[in-house]
PDB file of C-alpha atoms and ligand atoms in Angstrom:
ATOM      1  CA  MET Z   1       8.821   5.358  12.764  1.00 97.00           C
ATOM      2  CA  ILE Z   2       6.735   2.599  11.870  1.00 98.00           C
ATOM      3  CA  ILE Z   3       3.819   2.761   9.187  1.00 98.00           C
ATOM      4  CA  LEU Z   4       1.738   0.113   7.502  1.00 98.00           C
ATOM      5  CA  SER Z   5       1.095   0.827   3.808  1.00 98.00           C
ATOM      6  CA  GLY Z   6      -0.702  -0.190   0.790  1.00 97.00           C
ATOM      7  CA  GLY Z   7      -2.061   1.358  -2.353  1.00 96.00           C
ATOM      8  CA  THR Z   8      -1.319   4.854  -3.054  1.00 95.00           C
ATOM      9  CA  GLY Z   9      -2.423   6.920  -0.248  1.00 95.00           C
ATOM     10  CA  THR Z  10       0.390   6.356   2.136  1.00 98.00           C
ATOM     11  CA  PRO Z  11       3.186   6.942  -0.336  1.00 98.00           C
ATOM     12  CA  LYS Z  12       1.679  10.228  -0.673  1.00 98.00           C
ATOM     13  CA  LEU Z  13       2.430  10.541   3.108  1.00 98.00           C
ATOM     14  CA  LEU Z  14       5.867   8.899   2.545  1.00 98.00           C
ATOM     15  CA  ARG Z  15       6.762  11.749   0.036  1.00 98.00           C
ATOM     16  CA  GLY Z  16       6.282  14.503   3.139  1.00 98.00           C
ATOM     17  CA  LEU Z  17       7.560  12.352   5.701  1.00 98.00           C
ATOM     18  CA  LYS Z  18      10.982  11.678   4.034  1.00 98.00           C
ATOM     19  CA  ASN Z  19      11.347  15.284   4.006  1.00 97.00           C
ATOM     20  CA  VAL Z  20      10.428  16.025   7.761  1.00 97.00           C
ATOM     21  CA  ILE Z  21      12.392  13.129   9.656  1.00 97.00           C
ATOM     22  CA  PRO Z  22      15.750  11.296   8.229  1.00 98.00           C
ATOM     23  CA  GLU Z  23      14.786   8.721   6.096  1.00 98.00           C
ATOM     24  CA  GLU Z  24      16.431   6.025   7.506  1.00 97.00           C
ATOM     25  CA  ASP Z  25      14.360   6.477  10.553  1.00 97.00           C
ATOM     26  CA  ILE Z  26      11.475   5.510   8.538  1.00 98.00           C
ATOM     27  CA  THR Z  27      10.239   1.705   8.291  1.00 98.00           C
ATOM     28  CA  VAL Z  28       7.244   0.631   5.994  1.00 98.00           C
ATOM     29  CA  ILE Z  29       5.467  -2.692   6.352  1.00 98.00           C
ATOM     30  CA  VAL Z  30       4.033  -2.962   3.108  1.00 98.00           C
ATOM     31  CA  ASN Z  31       0.858  -5.268   1.744  1.00 98.00           C
ATOM     32  CA  THR Z  32       1.941  -7.793  -0.707  1.00 98.00           C
ATOM     33  CA  ALA Z  33      -1.687  -9.190  -1.643  1.00 98.00           C
ATOM     34  CA  GLU Z  34      -2.293  -7.226  -4.652  1.00 98.00           C
ATOM     35  CA  ASP Z  35       0.969  -8.646  -6.055  1.00 98.00           C
ATOM     36  CA  GLN Z  36       1.016 -10.688  -9.426  1.00 97.00           C
ATOM     37  CA  TRP Z  37       3.208 -12.574 -11.750  1.00 97.00           C
ATOM     38  CA  VAL Z  38       2.978 -11.076 -15.378  1.00 96.00           C
ATOM     39  CA  SER Z  39       4.517 -12.149 -18.343  1.00 94.00           C
ATOM     40  CA  GLY Z  40       6.772 -14.305 -16.272  1.00 95.00           C
ATOM     41  CA  ASN Z  41       7.836 -11.777 -13.680  1.00 97.00           C
ATOM     42  CA  LEU Z  42       6.627 -10.990  -9.952  1.00 98.00           C
ATOM     43  CA  VAL Z  43       5.044  -7.242  -9.914  1.00 98.00           C
ATOM     44  CA  CYS Z  44       4.764  -5.764  -6.265  1.00 98.00           C
ATOM     45  CA  PRO Z  45       2.574  -2.492  -7.006  1.00 98.00           C
ATOM     46  CA  ASP Z  46       2.477  -1.615  -3.052  1.00 98.00           C
ATOM     47  CA  ILE Z  47       6.337  -2.380  -2.718  1.00 98.00           C
ATOM     48  CA  ASP Z  48       7.368  -0.468  -5.762  1.00 98.00           C
ATOM     49  CA  VAL Z  49       5.251   2.783  -5.010  1.00 98.00           C
ATOM     50  CA  VAL Z  50       6.979   2.787  -1.538  1.00 98.00           C
ATOM     51  CA  LEU Z  51      10.662   2.519  -3.202  1.00 98.00           C
ATOM     52  CA  TYR Z  52       9.613   4.624  -5.936  1.00 98.00           C
ATOM     53  CA  THR Z  53       8.778   7.269  -3.807  1.00 98.00           C
ATOM     54  CA  PHE Z  54      11.736   7.206  -1.711  1.00 98.00           C
ATOM     55  CA  ALA Z  55      13.858   6.718  -4.652  1.00 98.00           C
ATOM     56  CA  GLY Z  56      12.098  10.249  -6.261  1.00 98.00           C
ATOM     57  CA  LEU Z  57      11.214   7.998  -9.196  1.00 98.00           C
ATOM     58  CA  ILE Z  58       7.473   7.739  -8.764  1.00 98.00           C
ATOM     59  CA  ASP Z  59       4.827   9.020 -11.644  1.00 98.00           C
ATOM     60  CA  GLU Z  60       2.931  11.517  -9.223  1.00 97.00           C
ATOM     61  CA  ARG Z  61       0.533  11.900 -11.987  1.00 96.00           C
ATOM     62  CA  LYS Z  62      -0.735   8.310 -11.810  1.00 96.00           C
ATOM     63  CA  TRP Z  63       1.064   7.090  -8.463  1.00 97.00           C
ATOM     64  CA  TRP Z  64       2.100   3.714  -9.841  1.00 98.00           C
ATOM     65  CA  GLY Z  65       5.247   3.225 -12.137  1.00 98.00           C
ATOM     66  CA  ILE Z  66       8.191   5.410 -12.856  1.00 98.00           C
ATOM     67  CA  ARG Z  67       7.803   8.871 -14.054  1.00 98.00           C
ATOM     68  CA  ASP Z  68       8.554   9.193 -18.010  1.00 98.00           C
ATOM     69  CA  ASP Z  69       8.765   5.554 -18.502  1.00 98.00           C
ATOM     70  CA  THR Z  70       8.616   4.265 -21.919  1.00 98.00           C
ATOM     71  CA  PHE Z  71       6.209   1.583 -22.839  1.00 98.00           C
ATOM     72  CA  TYR Z  72       8.085  -0.375 -25.813  1.00 98.00           C
ATOM     73  CA  THR Z  73       7.892  -3.612 -24.652  1.00 98.00           C
ATOM     74  CA  HIS Z  74       4.135  -3.508 -23.369  1.00 97.00           C
ATOM     75  CA  GLU Z  75       3.492  -2.104 -26.957  1.00 97.00           C
ATOM     76  CA  ALA Z  76       5.680  -4.942 -28.887  1.00 97.00           C
ATOM     77  CA  LEU Z  77       3.821  -7.492 -26.654  1.00 96.00           C
ATOM     78  CA  LYS Z  78       0.626  -6.349 -27.677  1.00 95.00           C
ATOM     79  CA  LYS Z  79       1.849  -6.431 -31.527  1.00 96.00           C
ATOM     80  CA  LEU Z  80       2.714  -9.991 -31.562  1.00 96.00           C
ATOM     81  CA  GLY Z  81      -0.907 -10.403 -30.159  1.00 95.00           C
ATOM     82  CA  TYR Z  82      -0.230 -10.942 -26.294  1.00 93.00           C
ATOM     83  CA  HIS Z  83      -2.110  -8.142 -24.281  1.00 87.00           C
ATOM     84  CA  GLU Z  84      -0.928  -7.604 -20.833  1.00 93.00           C
ATOM     85  CA  SER Z  85      -3.536  -5.995 -18.376  1.00 87.00           C
ATOM     86  CA  MET Z  86      -0.916  -4.076 -16.200  1.00 95.00           C
ATOM     87  CA  LYS Z  87       0.658  -1.942 -18.341  1.00 97.00           C
ATOM     88  CA  LEU Z  88       4.179  -2.277 -17.395  1.00 98.00           C
ATOM     89  CA  GLY Z  89       6.845   0.277 -18.028  1.00 98.00           C
ATOM     90  CA  ASP Z  90      10.135  -0.441 -19.592  1.00 98.00           C
ATOM     91  CA  LYS Z  91      12.237   0.925 -16.757  1.00 98.00           C
ATOM     92  CA  ASP Z  92       9.426  -0.463 -14.055  1.00 98.00           C
ATOM     93  CA  ARG Z  93       9.782  -3.699 -15.712  1.00 98.00           C
ATOM     94  CA  ALA Z  94      13.420  -3.905 -15.232  1.00 98.00           C
ATOM     95  CA  THR Z  95      12.499  -3.958 -11.495  1.00 98.00           C
ATOM     96  CA  HIS Z  96      10.332  -6.865 -11.638  1.00 98.00           C
ATOM     97  CA  VAL Z  97      12.920  -8.894 -13.825  1.00 98.00           C
ATOM     98  CA  PHE Z  98      15.552  -8.051 -11.492  1.00 98.00           C
ATOM     99  CA  ARG Z  99      13.126  -9.112  -8.430  1.00 98.00           C
ATOM    100  CA  SER Z 100      11.885 -12.632 -10.155  1.00 98.00           C
ATOM    101  CA  LYS Z 101      15.616 -13.123 -11.129  1.00 98.00           C
ATOM    102  CA  LEU Z 102      16.529 -13.084  -7.222  1.00 98.00           C
ATOM    103  CA  ILE Z 103      13.449 -15.014  -6.417  1.00 98.00           C
ATOM    104  CA  ARG Z 104      14.108 -17.604  -8.589  1.00 98.00           C
ATOM    105  CA  SER Z 105      17.685 -17.911  -7.491  1.00 98.00           C
ATOM    106  CA  GLY Z 106      16.232 -18.569  -3.958  1.00 98.00           C
ATOM    107  CA  TYR Z 107      16.073 -14.955  -2.047  1.00 98.00           C
ATOM    108  CA  THR Z 108      12.734 -14.272  -0.140  1.00 98.00           C
ATOM    109  CA  LEU Z 109      10.755 -11.451  -1.518  1.00 98.00           C
ATOM    110  CA  THR Z 110      12.348  -9.413   1.894  1.00 98.00           C
ATOM    111  CA  GLU Z 111      15.746 -10.230   0.540  1.00 98.00           C
ATOM    112  CA  ALA Z 112      15.126  -9.110  -3.093  1.00 98.00           C
ATOM    113  CA  THR Z 113      13.456  -5.749  -1.632  1.00 98.00           C
ATOM    114  CA  LYS Z 114      16.604  -4.981   0.355  1.00 98.00           C
ATOM    115  CA  ARG Z 115      18.419  -5.640  -3.042  1.00 98.00           C
ATOM    116  CA  LEU Z 116      16.233  -3.473  -4.761  1.00 98.00           C
ATOM    117  CA  ARG Z 117      16.564  -0.836  -1.794  1.00 98.00           C
ATOM    118  CA  SER Z 118      20.218  -0.635  -2.185  1.00 98.00           C
ATOM    119  CA  SER Z 119      20.121  -0.511  -5.850  1.00 98.00           C
ATOM    120  CA  LEU Z 120      17.686   2.564  -5.621  1.00 98.00           C
ATOM    121  CA  GLY Z 121      19.497   4.291  -2.656  1.00 98.00           C
ATOM    122  CA  VAL Z 122      16.364   3.933  -0.436  1.00 98.00           C
ATOM    123  CA  GLU Z 123      17.500   4.738   2.977  1.00 98.00           C
ATOM    124  CA  ALA Z 124      13.918   3.857   4.593  1.00 98.00           C
ATOM    125  CA  LYS Z 125      13.336   0.104   5.564  1.00 98.00           C
ATOM    126  CA  VAL Z 126      10.614  -1.249   3.269  1.00 98.00           C
ATOM    127  CA  LEU Z 127       9.417  -4.689   4.570  1.00 98.00           C
ATOM    128  CA  PRO Z 128       6.673  -6.841   2.570  1.00 98.00           C
ATOM    129  CA  MET Z 129       4.586  -8.412   5.166  1.00 98.00           C
ATOM    130  CA  THR Z 130       4.930 -11.914   4.202  1.00 98.00           C
ATOM    131  CA  ASN Z 131       7.241 -13.596   2.096  1.00 98.00           C
ATOM    132  CA  ASP Z 132       4.362 -16.306   1.064  1.00 98.00           C
ATOM    133  CA  PRO Z 133       1.940 -15.654  -1.682  1.00 97.00           C
ATOM    134  CA  VAL Z 134      -1.433 -14.212  -0.724  1.00 98.00           C
ATOM    135  CA  ALA Z 135      -3.989 -12.974  -3.272  1.00 98.00           C
ATOM    136  CA  THR Z 136      -6.660 -10.530  -3.050  1.00 98.00           C
ATOM    137  CA  MET Z 137      -9.469 -12.110  -4.905  1.00 97.00           C
ATOM    138  CA  ILE Z 138     -12.567  -9.861  -5.596  1.00 97.00           C
ATOM    139  CA  CYS Z 139     -15.704 -11.869  -5.913  1.00 96.00           C
ATOM    140  CA  THR Z 140     -18.222 -10.495  -8.457  1.00 96.00           C
ATOM    141  CA  PRO Z 141     -21.358 -11.542 -10.207  1.00 96.00           C
ATOM    142  CA  GLU Z 142     -19.170 -12.452 -13.041  1.00 93.00           C
ATOM    143  CA  GLY Z 143     -16.856 -14.738 -10.819  1.00 96.00           C
ATOM    144  CA  LYS Z 144     -14.022 -14.539  -8.738  1.00 97.00           C
ATOM    145  CA  MET Z 145     -10.962 -12.317 -10.045  1.00 97.00           C
ATOM    146  CA  HIS Z 146      -7.585 -11.497  -8.673  1.00 97.00           C
ATOM    147  CA  PHE Z 147      -7.879  -7.683  -7.453  1.00 97.00           C
ATOM    148  CA  GLN Z 148      -5.698  -6.450 -10.573  1.00 97.00           C
ATOM    149  CA  ASP Z 149      -7.714  -8.000 -13.195  1.00 96.00           C
ATOM    150  CA  PHE Z 150     -10.732  -6.350 -11.191  1.00 96.00           C
ATOM    151  CA  TRP Z 151      -8.995  -2.805 -10.959  1.00 95.00           C
ATOM    152  CA  ILE Z 152      -7.568  -2.544 -14.307  1.00 95.00           C
ATOM    153  CA  ALA Z 153      -9.158  -4.916 -16.598  1.00 94.00           C
ATOM    154  CA  HIS Z 154     -12.818  -4.816 -15.196  1.00 95.00           C
ATOM    155  CA  LYS Z 155     -12.045  -0.763 -14.621  1.00 94.00           C
ATOM    156  CA  GLY Z 156     -13.598  -1.311 -10.871  1.00 94.00           C
ATOM    157  CA  GLU Z 157     -16.836  -1.744 -12.312  1.00 94.00           C
ATOM    158  CA  PRO Z 158     -18.343  -4.864 -11.586  1.00 95.00           C
ATOM    159  CA  ASP Z 159     -20.265  -5.225  -8.195  1.00 94.00           C
ATOM    160  CA  VAL Z 160     -18.357  -6.461  -5.315  1.00 95.00           C
ATOM    161  CA  LEU Z 161     -20.115  -9.506  -3.517  1.00 95.00           C
ATOM    162  CA  ASP Z 162     -16.947 -10.415  -1.244  1.00 94.00           C
ATOM    163  CA  VAL Z 163     -13.356 -10.011  -0.666  1.00 96.00           C
ATOM    164  CA  ARG Z 164     -10.879 -13.263  -0.114  1.00 97.00           C
ATOM    165  CA  PHE Z 165      -7.379 -13.378   0.616  1.00 98.00           C
ATOM    166  CA  ASP Z 166      -6.270 -16.357  -0.869  1.00 98.00           C
ATOM    167  CA  GLY Z 167      -3.270 -18.041   1.117  1.00 98.00           C
ATOM    168  CA  LEU Z 168      -3.473 -15.608   4.045  1.00 98.00           C
ATOM    169  CA  ASP Z 169      -4.165 -18.296   6.564  1.00 97.00           C
ATOM    170  CA  ALA Z 170      -1.029 -20.527   5.801  1.00 98.00           C
ATOM    171  CA  ALA Z 171       0.940 -17.006   5.416  1.00 98.00           C
ATOM    172  CA  LYS Z 172       3.232 -16.040   8.155  1.00 98.00           C
ATOM    173  CA  PRO Z 173       4.696 -12.505   8.786  1.00 98.00           C
ATOM    174  CA  THR Z 174       8.276 -12.285   8.162  1.00 98.00           C
ATOM    175  CA  PRO Z 175      10.698 -11.994  11.279  1.00 98.00           C
ATOM    176  CA  GLU Z 176      11.816  -8.994  10.350  1.00 98.00           C
ATOM    177  CA  VAL Z 177       8.211  -7.255  10.620  1.00 98.00           C
ATOM    178  CA  MET Z 178       7.630  -9.039  13.942  1.00 98.00           C
ATOM    179  CA  SER Z 179      10.940  -8.011  15.056  1.00 97.00           C
ATOM    180  CA  VAL Z 180      10.234  -4.276  14.283  1.00 98.00           C
ATOM    181  CA  LEU Z 181       6.592  -3.924  15.199  1.00 97.00           C
ATOM    182  CA  SER Z 182       7.900  -5.485  18.870  1.00 95.00           C
ATOM    183  CA  SER Z 183      10.434  -2.838  18.891  1.00 94.00           C
ATOM    184  CA  GLU Z 184       8.114   0.519  18.721  1.00 93.00           C
ATOM    185  CA  ASP Z 185       5.646   2.008  21.165  1.00 95.00           C
ATOM    186  CA  THR Z 186       3.564   3.572  18.220  1.00 97.00           C
ATOM    187  CA  ILE Z 187       2.279   2.373  14.806  1.00 98.00           C
ATOM    188  CA  ILE Z 188       0.866   4.505  12.352  1.00 98.00           C
ATOM    189  CA  ILE Z 189      -1.570   2.880   9.700  1.00 98.00           C
ATOM    190  CA  GLY Z 190      -1.221   5.127   6.681  1.00 98.00           C
ATOM    191  CA  PRO Z 191      -4.099   6.753   4.717  1.00 97.00           C
ATOM    192  CA  SER Z 192      -4.868   3.529   2.882  1.00 96.00           C
ATOM    193  CA  ASN Z 193      -7.566   1.293   1.953  1.00 94.00           C
ATOM    194  CA  PRO Z 194      -8.323  -0.582   5.103  1.00 96.00           C
ATOM    195  CA  ILE Z 195      -9.980  -3.738   3.303  1.00 96.00           C
ATOM    196  CA  THR Z 196      -7.430  -4.429   0.663  1.00 96.00           C
ATOM    197  CA  SER Z 197      -4.312  -2.568   1.382  1.00 97.00           C
ATOM    198  CA  ILE Z 198      -4.168  -2.416   5.421  1.00 98.00           C
ATOM    199  CA  GLY Z 199      -6.537  -5.500   5.627  1.00 97.00           C
ATOM    200  CA  PRO Z 200      -4.372  -8.359   4.531  1.00 98.00           C
ATOM    201  CA  ILE Z 201      -1.334  -7.095   7.063  1.00 98.00           C
ATOM    202  CA  LEU Z 202      -3.838  -7.535   9.848  1.00 98.00           C
ATOM    203  CA  GLY Z 203      -4.965 -10.574   8.472  1.00 98.00           C
ATOM    204  CA  LEU Z 204      -1.597 -12.050   9.608  1.00 98.00           C
ATOM    205  CA  LYS Z 205      -0.987 -14.591  12.100  1.00 97.00           C
ATOM    206  CA  GLY Z 206       0.032 -12.274  15.355  1.00 97.00           C
ATOM    207  CA  ILE Z 207      -0.306  -8.850  13.936  1.00 98.00           C
ATOM    208  CA  VAL Z 208      -3.233  -7.565  15.903  1.00 98.00           C
ATOM    209  CA  PRO Z 209      -2.344  -9.134  19.196  1.00 98.00           C
ATOM    210  CA  ILE Z 210       0.952  -7.051  18.957  1.00 97.00           C
ATOM    211  CA  LEU Z 211      -1.134  -4.182  17.844  1.00 98.00           C
ATOM    212  CA  GLN Z 212      -3.367  -4.256  20.961  1.00 98.00           C
ATOM    213  CA  LYS Z 213      -0.071  -3.869  22.955  1.00 97.00           C
ATOM    214  CA  LYS Z 214       0.848  -0.637  21.126  1.00 97.00           C
ATOM    215  CA  HIS Z 215      -0.253   3.130  20.640  1.00 97.00           C
ATOM    216  CA  VAL Z 216      -1.727   2.762  17.100  1.00 98.00           C
ATOM    217  CA  ILE Z 217      -2.594   5.840  14.978  1.00 98.00           C
ATOM    218  CA  ALA Z 218      -4.665   5.345  11.933  1.00 98.00           C
ATOM    219  CA  ILE Z 219      -5.387   8.210   9.151  1.00 98.00           C
ATOM    220  CA  SER Z 220      -8.530   7.736   7.545  1.00 97.00           C
ATOM    221  CA  PRO Z 221      -8.654   7.751   3.516  1.00 96.00           C
ATOM    222  CA  ILE Z 222     -12.263   8.675   3.823  1.00 94.00           C
ATOM    223  CA  ILE Z 223     -13.981  12.331   3.822  1.00 93.00           C
ATOM    224  CA  GLY Z 224     -17.274  12.341   4.414  1.00 87.00           C
ATOM    225  CA  ASN Z 225     -19.134   9.454   2.682  1.00 85.00           C
ATOM    226  CA  LYS Z 226     -16.159   9.040  -0.317  1.00 81.00           C
ATOM    227  CA  PRO Z 227     -12.719   7.667  -0.399  1.00 77.00           C
ATOM    228  CA  VAL Z 228      -9.957  10.178  -1.380  1.00 81.00           C
ATOM    229  CA  SER Z 229      -9.211   7.839  -4.362  1.00 78.00           C
ATOM    230  CA  GLY Z 230      -9.381   4.137  -5.512  1.00 81.00           C
ATOM    231  CA  PRO Z 231     -11.821   1.357  -4.625  1.00 86.00           C
ATOM    232  CA  ALA Z 232     -12.140   1.493  -0.664  1.00 86.00           C
ATOM    233  CA  GLY Z 233     -15.817   2.657  -0.811  1.00 88.00           C
ATOM    234  CA  LYS Z 234     -16.916   0.103  -3.048  1.00 90.00           C
ATOM    235  CA  LEU Z 235     -15.108  -2.501  -1.070  1.00 92.00           C
ATOM    236  CA  MET Z 236     -16.102  -1.417   2.456  1.00 92.00           C
ATOM    237  CA  LYS Z 237     -19.647  -1.466   1.666  1.00 91.00           C
ATOM    238  CA  ALA Z 238     -19.254  -5.023  -0.130  1.00 90.00           C
ATOM    239  CA  ILE Z 239     -18.015  -6.241   3.328  1.00 91.00           C
ATOM    240  CA  GLY Z 240     -20.646  -4.287   5.498  1.00 92.00           C
ATOM    241  CA  TYR Z 241     -18.592  -1.290   6.826  1.00 94.00           C
ATOM    242  CA  GLU Z 242     -20.187   2.112   6.521  1.00 93.00           C
ATOM    243  CA  VAL Z 243     -18.208   4.316   4.077  1.00 93.00           C
ATOM    244  CA  SER Z 244     -17.037   7.131   6.457  1.00 94.00           C
ATOM    245  CA  SER Z 245     -14.113   7.517   8.502  1.00 96.00           C
ATOM    246  CA  ALA Z 246     -16.158   6.003  11.573  1.00 96.00           C
ATOM    247  CA  GLY Z 247     -16.574   2.565   8.901  1.00 96.00           C
ATOM    248  CA  VAL Z 248     -12.422   2.984   9.117  1.00 96.00           C
ATOM    249  CA  ALA Z 249     -12.220   3.058  12.775  1.00 97.00           C
ATOM    250  CA  GLN Z 250     -14.446  -0.251  12.887  1.00 96.00           C
ATOM    251  CA  CYS Z 251     -11.972  -1.808  10.746  1.00 97.00           C
ATOM    252  CA  TYR Z 252      -9.375  -1.131  13.293  1.00 98.00           C
ATOM    253  CA  ALA Z 253     -11.780  -1.278  16.453  1.00 96.00           C
ATOM    254  CA  ASP Z 254      -9.610  -4.165  17.937  1.00 96.00           C
ATOM    255  CA  PHE Z 255      -6.569  -1.975  18.618  1.00 97.00           C
ATOM    256  CA  LEU Z 256      -7.352   1.867  17.294  1.00 98.00           C
ATOM    257  CA  ASP Z 257      -6.054   4.487  19.990  1.00 97.00           C
ATOM    258  CA  VAL Z 258      -6.400   7.400  17.600  1.00 97.00           C
ATOM    259  CA  LEU Z 259      -7.833   8.388  14.564  1.00 98.00           C
ATOM    260  CA  VAL Z 260      -6.466  11.415  12.107  1.00 98.00           C
ATOM    261  CA  VAL Z 261      -9.483  12.902  10.070  1.00 97.00           C
ATOM    262  CA  ASP Z 262      -9.716  15.427   7.500  1.00 96.00           C
ATOM    263  CA  GLN Z 263     -10.944  18.924   8.941  1.00 95.00           C
ATOM    264  CA  ARG Z 264     -14.039  18.562   6.879  1.00 93.00           C
ATOM    265  CA  ASP Z 265     -15.003  15.201   8.234  1.00 94.00           C
ATOM    266  CA  ASP Z 266     -17.501  15.341  11.202  1.00 91.00           C
ATOM    267  CA  CYS Z 267     -16.342  12.078  12.760  1.00 92.00           C
ATOM    268  CA  ALA Z 268     -16.931  11.373  16.269  1.00 91.00           C
ATOM    269  CA  LEU Z 269     -15.672   8.047  17.925  1.00 94.00           C
ATOM    270  CA  PRO Z 270     -16.698   6.320  21.083  1.00 91.00           C
ATOM    271  CA  ASP Z 271     -13.830   4.375  22.053  1.00 89.00           C
ATOM    272  CA  ALA Z 272     -10.817   6.471  19.756  1.00 93.00           C
ATOM    273  CA  ARG Z 273      -9.555   9.994  19.857  1.00 95.00           C
ATOM    274  CA  VAL Z 274     -10.339  11.788  16.785  1.00 97.00           C
ATOM    275  CA  VAL Z 275      -7.865  14.534  15.465  1.00 97.00           C
ATOM    276  CA  LYS Z 276      -8.422  16.575  12.709  1.00 97.00           C
ATOM    277  CA  THR Z 277      -6.523  18.131  10.176  1.00 97.00           C
ATOM    278  CA  ASP Z 278      -6.075  18.700   6.273  1.00 97.00           C
ATOM    279  CA  THR Z 279      -5.866  14.911   4.861  1.00 97.00           C
ATOM    280  CA  ILE Z 280      -5.495  15.755   1.133  1.00 96.00           C
ATOM    281  CA  MET Z 281      -2.381  15.403  -0.355  1.00 96.00           C
ATOM    282  CA  THR Z 282      -2.461  16.596  -4.173  1.00 95.00           C
ATOM    283  CA  SER Z 283       1.142  18.698  -3.653  1.00 96.00           C
ATOM    284  CA  LEU Z 284       4.524  17.884  -1.722  1.00 97.00           C
ATOM    285  CA  ALA Z 285       3.664  20.893   0.200  1.00 98.00           C
ATOM    286  CA  GLU Z 286       0.418  19.296   1.611  1.00 98.00           C
ATOM    287  CA  SER Z 287       2.090  15.901   2.099  1.00 98.00           C
ATOM    288  CA  LYS Z 288       4.528  17.658   4.157  1.00 98.00           C
ATOM    289  CA  SER Z 289       2.221  19.327   6.243  1.00 98.00           C
ATOM    290  CA  LEU Z 290       0.477  16.147   7.114  1.00 98.00           C
ATOM    291  CA  ALA Z 291       3.608  14.553   8.044  1.00 98.00           C
ATOM    292  CA  ARG Z 292       4.500  17.048  10.274  1.00 98.00           C
ATOM    293  CA  PHE Z 293       1.005  16.853  11.677  1.00 98.00           C
ATOM    294  CA  ILE Z 294       1.647  13.083  12.552  1.00 98.00           C
ATOM    295  CA  VAL Z 295       5.217  13.567  13.809  1.00 97.00           C
ATOM    296  CA  GLU Z 296       4.201  16.113  16.453  1.00 96.00           C
ATOM    297  CA  LEU Z 297       1.145  13.485  17.147  1.00 96.00           C
ATOM    298  CA  THR Z 298       3.438  10.603  17.802  1.00 94.00           C
ATOM    299  CA  ASN Z 299       6.073  12.696  20.243  1.00 82.00           C
ATOM    300  CA  TYR Z 300       8.827  11.659  17.646  1.00 74.00           C
TER     301      TYR Z 300
HETATM  302  N1  FO1 T 401      -3.079   0.551 -12.371  1.00 87.01           N
HETATM  303  C1  FO1 T 401      -4.123   0.832 -13.632  1.00 87.01           C
HETATM  304  O1  FO1 T 401      -5.308   1.344 -13.287  1.00 87.01           O
HETATM  305  N2  FO1 T 401      -3.793   0.333 -14.657  1.00 87.01           N
HETATM  306  C2  FO1 T 401      -2.358  -0.086 -14.928  1.00 87.01           C
HETATM  307  O2  FO1 T 401      -2.144  -0.650 -16.365  1.00 87.01           O
HETATM  308  C3  FO1 T 401      -1.578  -0.593 -13.993  1.00 87.01           C
HETATM  309  C4  FO1 T 401      -0.394  -0.986 -14.235  1.00 87.01           C
HETATM  310  C5  FO1 T 401       0.813  -1.246 -13.117  1.00 87.01           C
HETATM  311  C6  FO1 T 401       1.783  -1.448 -13.426  1.00 87.01           C
HETATM  312  C7  FO1 T 401       2.620  -1.593 -12.372  1.00 87.01           C
HETATM  313  C8  FO1 T 401       2.363  -1.312 -10.869  1.00 87.01           C
HETATM  314  O3  FO1 T 401       3.203  -1.272  -9.915  1.00 87.01           O
HETATM  315  C9  FO1 T 401       0.942  -0.548 -10.773  1.00 87.01           C
HETATM  316  C10 FO1 T 401       0.104  -0.670 -12.079  1.00 87.01           C
HETATM  317  N3  FO1 T 401      -0.985  -0.232 -11.714  1.00 87.01           N
HETATM  318  C11 FO1 T 401      -2.162   0.256 -12.771  1.00 87.01           C
HETATM  319  C12 FO1 T 401      -1.731   0.322 -10.255  1.00 87.01           C
HETATM  320  C13 FO1 T 401      -2.279  -0.799  -9.419  1.00 87.01           C
HETATM  321  O4  FO1 T 401      -3.309  -1.339 -10.252  1.00 87.01           O
HETATM  322  C14 FO1 T 401      -2.426  -0.481  -7.994  1.00 87.01           C
HETATM  323  O5  FO1 T 401      -2.370   0.950  -7.655  1.00 87.01           O
HETATM  324  C15 FO1 T 401      -2.107  -0.910  -6.723  1.00 87.01           C
HETATM  325  O6  FO1 T 401      -2.617  -2.464  -6.861  1.00 87.01           O
HETATM  326  C16 FO1 T 401      -2.589  -0.381  -5.705  1.00 87.01           C
HETATM  327  O7  FO1 T 401      -3.852  -0.645  -5.205  1.00 87.01           O
END
């Protein structure tokens, strides 16, 4: 089963899915546009949340970082007068140090992620969307800033005028991504923010034409007019989409076959089938239940 992921919505589904089908049957294609070099190391939030979820390490209170991590290095840096806006845990930082060492010695991000998977005992395939640098930049009245600076340092508060993906036009999807996408008939788009979590994957050359030949099932991260979590609403509105499941369907209009929406949502679509279930995943049981629903829908 192939799933596109970014942010924290889809990992909640993966937490359930790994209990419903064999983990080695899952391939996750992950957004890398929110990656950022912090204090000399490459932090890949959307890859790490997926790795930590499969490894059973994710901090499920925040959906980033490692459970029960400590922050001694982050605090020590602060005492020295250097403040990292991304609060990196000590064990989490080890992941970034190892990944960056591999990258500096010539590994691609895909190869480095494969090494991390094996060190963490993750059997699912976790594929970065590209090995090339791409950065989500948020244009605000205060200037253009990296997504992490907007979300963490500025607490997601500035008005959003536009969203740009620096480097996306020149970036190529990896051969591994192209190969797995070609190999399956059904592709799942997880309940992630369609603009900044899934948008960069779709913006890579060649991805949309492949999806147009596939059966694409997306899960809406919006219920009514509110995103389940995160900045999806603000970002969708800024780019001119309605904040609703219909707005999500518009983002995927070029290839969408089925949209899974919450049972409380009254979405109806002219060009895609709408199916309803409980999409809120505040517990493992709810994650498993949505995962079972998706597995049945795909005739896995
Ligand atoms: N999110 C925060 O709101 N505050 C943080 O200090 C923070 C640190 C952090 C460190 C590592 C990591 O992998 C993710 C982290 N995140 C933090 C989450 C991150 O900003 C977003 O969840 C992702 O970019 C997904 O959209």
